[in-house]
Amino acid sequence: QVQLVESGGGLVQAGGSLRLSCAVSGISFSPRIMNWYRQAPGKQRDLVASIVSDGTTDYVDSVRGRFTISRDNVKKTVYLQMNSLKAEDTAVYYCNTQRFGQAYWGRGTQVTVSS
């Protein structure tokens, strides 16, 4: 059974930092592209950052330079370090991967940034 479990969300003031974690089990981790998505109230779920097996990363423009995605293939965990947080970063953050066309999601972790 594939499981993705996010943690690390919370309430933070604007300008602050949070580090999200996503622990993965039930699937081979190291070859997987790992993604972080977010969904604000009333909005669609959008891709925030991705990391491929060799560590290459990509970010949506709105978080580039503030967020850093990383992975630990031994711990089977992907991280999202979020700095200089803004009110518009408030959302539920989801971890995601795919295998053979099947998408797998965690339950999400709430990030709330107060201005």
One Martini backbone bead per residue (centre of mass of N, CA, C, O) as a GRO file, in nm:
protein
  115
    1GLN     BB    1   0.093   0.039   0.026
    2VAL     BB    2   0.060   0.361  -0.056
    3GLN     BB    3   0.235   0.628   0.126
    4LEU     BB    4   0.169   0.977   0.212
    5VAL     BB    5   0.324   1.190   0.471
    6GLU     BB    6   0.256   1.487   0.604
    7SER     BB    7   0.453   1.760   0.755
    8GLY     BB    8   0.496   2.098   0.920
    9GLY     BB    9   0.272   2.261   0.956
   10GLY     BB   10   0.123   2.601   1.009
   11LEU     BB   11   0.167   2.896   1.196
   12VAL     BB   12   0.280   3.205   1.039
   13GLN     BB   13   0.453   3.472   0.981
   14ALA     BB   14   0.541   3.698   0.789
   15GLY     BB   15   0.874   3.593   0.692
   16GLY     BB   16   0.876   3.315   0.760
   17SER     BB   17   0.925   2.960   0.845
   18LEU     BB   18   0.908   2.632   0.684
   19ARG     BB   19   0.907   2.260   0.714
   20LEU     BB   20   0.839   2.012   0.499
   21SER     BB   21   0.718   1.671   0.504
   22CYS     BB   22   0.752   1.344   0.316
   23ALA     BB   23   0.653   1.023   0.373
   24VAL     BB   24   0.745   0.718   0.208
   25SER     BB   25   0.550   0.423   0.115
   26GLY     BB   26   0.516   0.133  -0.096
   27ILE     BB   27   0.760   0.257  -0.274
   28SER     BB   28   0.985   0.341  -0.492
   29PHE     BB   29   1.177   0.631  -0.451
   30SER     BB   30   1.439   0.714  -0.615
   31PRO     BB   31   1.294   0.727  -0.918
   32ARG     BB   32   1.107   0.948  -0.827
   33ILE     BB   33   0.898   1.194  -0.881
   34MET     BB   34   0.864   1.482  -0.674
   35ASN     BB   35   0.583   1.664  -0.530
   36TRP     BB   36   0.449   1.994  -0.474
   37TYR     BB   37   0.139   2.106  -0.364
   38ARG     BB   38  -0.138   2.353  -0.375
   39GLN     BB   39  -0.445   2.464  -0.184
   40ALA     BB   40  -0.663   2.706  -0.192
   41PRO     BB   41  -0.938   2.850  -0.120
   42GLY     BB   42  -1.125   2.811  -0.415
   43LYS     BB   43  -0.890   2.655  -0.553
   44GLN     BB   44  -0.667   2.506  -0.725
   45ARG     BB   45  -0.434   2.267  -0.774
   46ASP     BB   46  -0.083   2.341  -0.749
   47LEU     BB   47   0.226   2.350  -0.861
   48VAL     BB   48   0.545   2.415  -0.695
   49ALA     BB   49   0.739   2.147  -0.683
   50SER     BB   50   1.031   1.962  -0.812
   51ILE     BB   51   1.195   1.625  -0.802
   52VAL     BB   52   1.439   1.430  -0.913
   53SER     BB   53   1.655   1.171  -0.880
   54ASP     BB   54   1.919   1.375  -0.931
   55GLY     BB   55   1.802   1.669  -0.799
   56THR     BB   56   1.640   1.810  -0.986
   57THR     BB   57   1.476   2.128  -1.010
   58ASP     BB   58   1.146   2.291  -0.973
   59TYR     BB   59   0.955   2.606  -1.009
   60VAL     BB   60   0.746   2.827  -0.937
   61ASP     BB   61   0.773   3.162  -0.964
   62SER     BB   62   0.641   3.244  -0.677
   63VAL     BB   63   0.890   3.058  -0.516
   64ARG     BB   64   1.138   3.140  -0.633
   65GLY     BB   65   1.395   3.178  -0.382
   66ARG     BB   66   1.217   3.060  -0.120
   67PHE     BB   67   1.207   2.767  -0.212
   68THR     BB   68   1.305   2.418  -0.113
   69ILE     BB   69   1.372   2.118  -0.265
   70SER     BB   70   1.412   1.784  -0.122
   71ARG     BB   71   1.601   1.469  -0.072
   72ASP     BB   72   1.584   1.132   0.092
   73ASN     BB   73   1.650   0.811  -0.011
   74VAL     BB   74   1.677   0.668   0.264
   75LYS     BB   75   1.414   0.801   0.407
   76LYS     BB   76   1.188   0.859   0.205
   77THR     BB   77   1.209   1.188   0.171
   78VAL     BB   78   1.043   1.501   0.132
   79TYR     BB   79   1.111   1.853   0.099
   80LEU     BB   80   0.998   2.194   0.218
   81GLN     BB   81   1.151   2.494   0.210
   82MET     BB   82   1.011   2.791   0.368
   83ASN     BB   83   1.063   3.125   0.286
   84SER     BB   84   0.937   3.423   0.301
   85LEU     BB   85   0.650   3.431   0.384
   86LYS     BB   86   0.319   3.462   0.258
   87ALA     BB   87  -0.014   3.496   0.250
   88GLU     BB   88  -0.031   3.350  -0.043
   89ASP     BB   89   0.078   3.065   0.087
   90THR     BB   90  -0.188   2.988   0.177
   91ALA     BB   91  -0.238   2.632   0.235
   92VAL     BB   92  -0.261   2.317   0.114
   93TYR     BB   93  -0.011   2.068   0.131
   94TYR     BB   94   0.107   1.838  -0.125
   95CYS     BB   95   0.203   1.519  -0.193
   96ASN     BB   96   0.360   1.371  -0.498
   97THR     BB   97   0.315   1.085  -0.719
   98GLN     BB   98   0.415   0.844  -0.977
   99ARG     BB   99   0.287   0.523  -1.124
  100PHE     BB  100   0.188   0.408  -1.408
  101GLY     BB  101  -0.025   0.670  -1.405
  102GLN     BB  102  -0.041   0.680  -1.096
  103ALA     BB  103  -0.163   0.878  -0.846
  104TYR     BB  104  -0.017   1.011  -0.542
  105TRP     BB  105  -0.145   1.111  -0.215
  106GLY     BB  106  -0.174   1.305   0.036
  107ARG     BB  107  -0.356   1.483   0.291
  108GLY     BB  108  -0.202   1.711   0.404
  109THR     BB  109  -0.084   2.050   0.497
  110GLN     BB  110  -0.125   2.328   0.686
  111VAL     BB  111  -0.073   2.669   0.571
  112THR     BB  112  -0.039   2.972   0.772
  113VAL     BB  113  -0.023   3.322   0.685
  114SER     BB  114   0.034   3.606   0.861
  115SER     BB  115   0.005   3.973   0.819
   0.00000   0.00000   0.00000
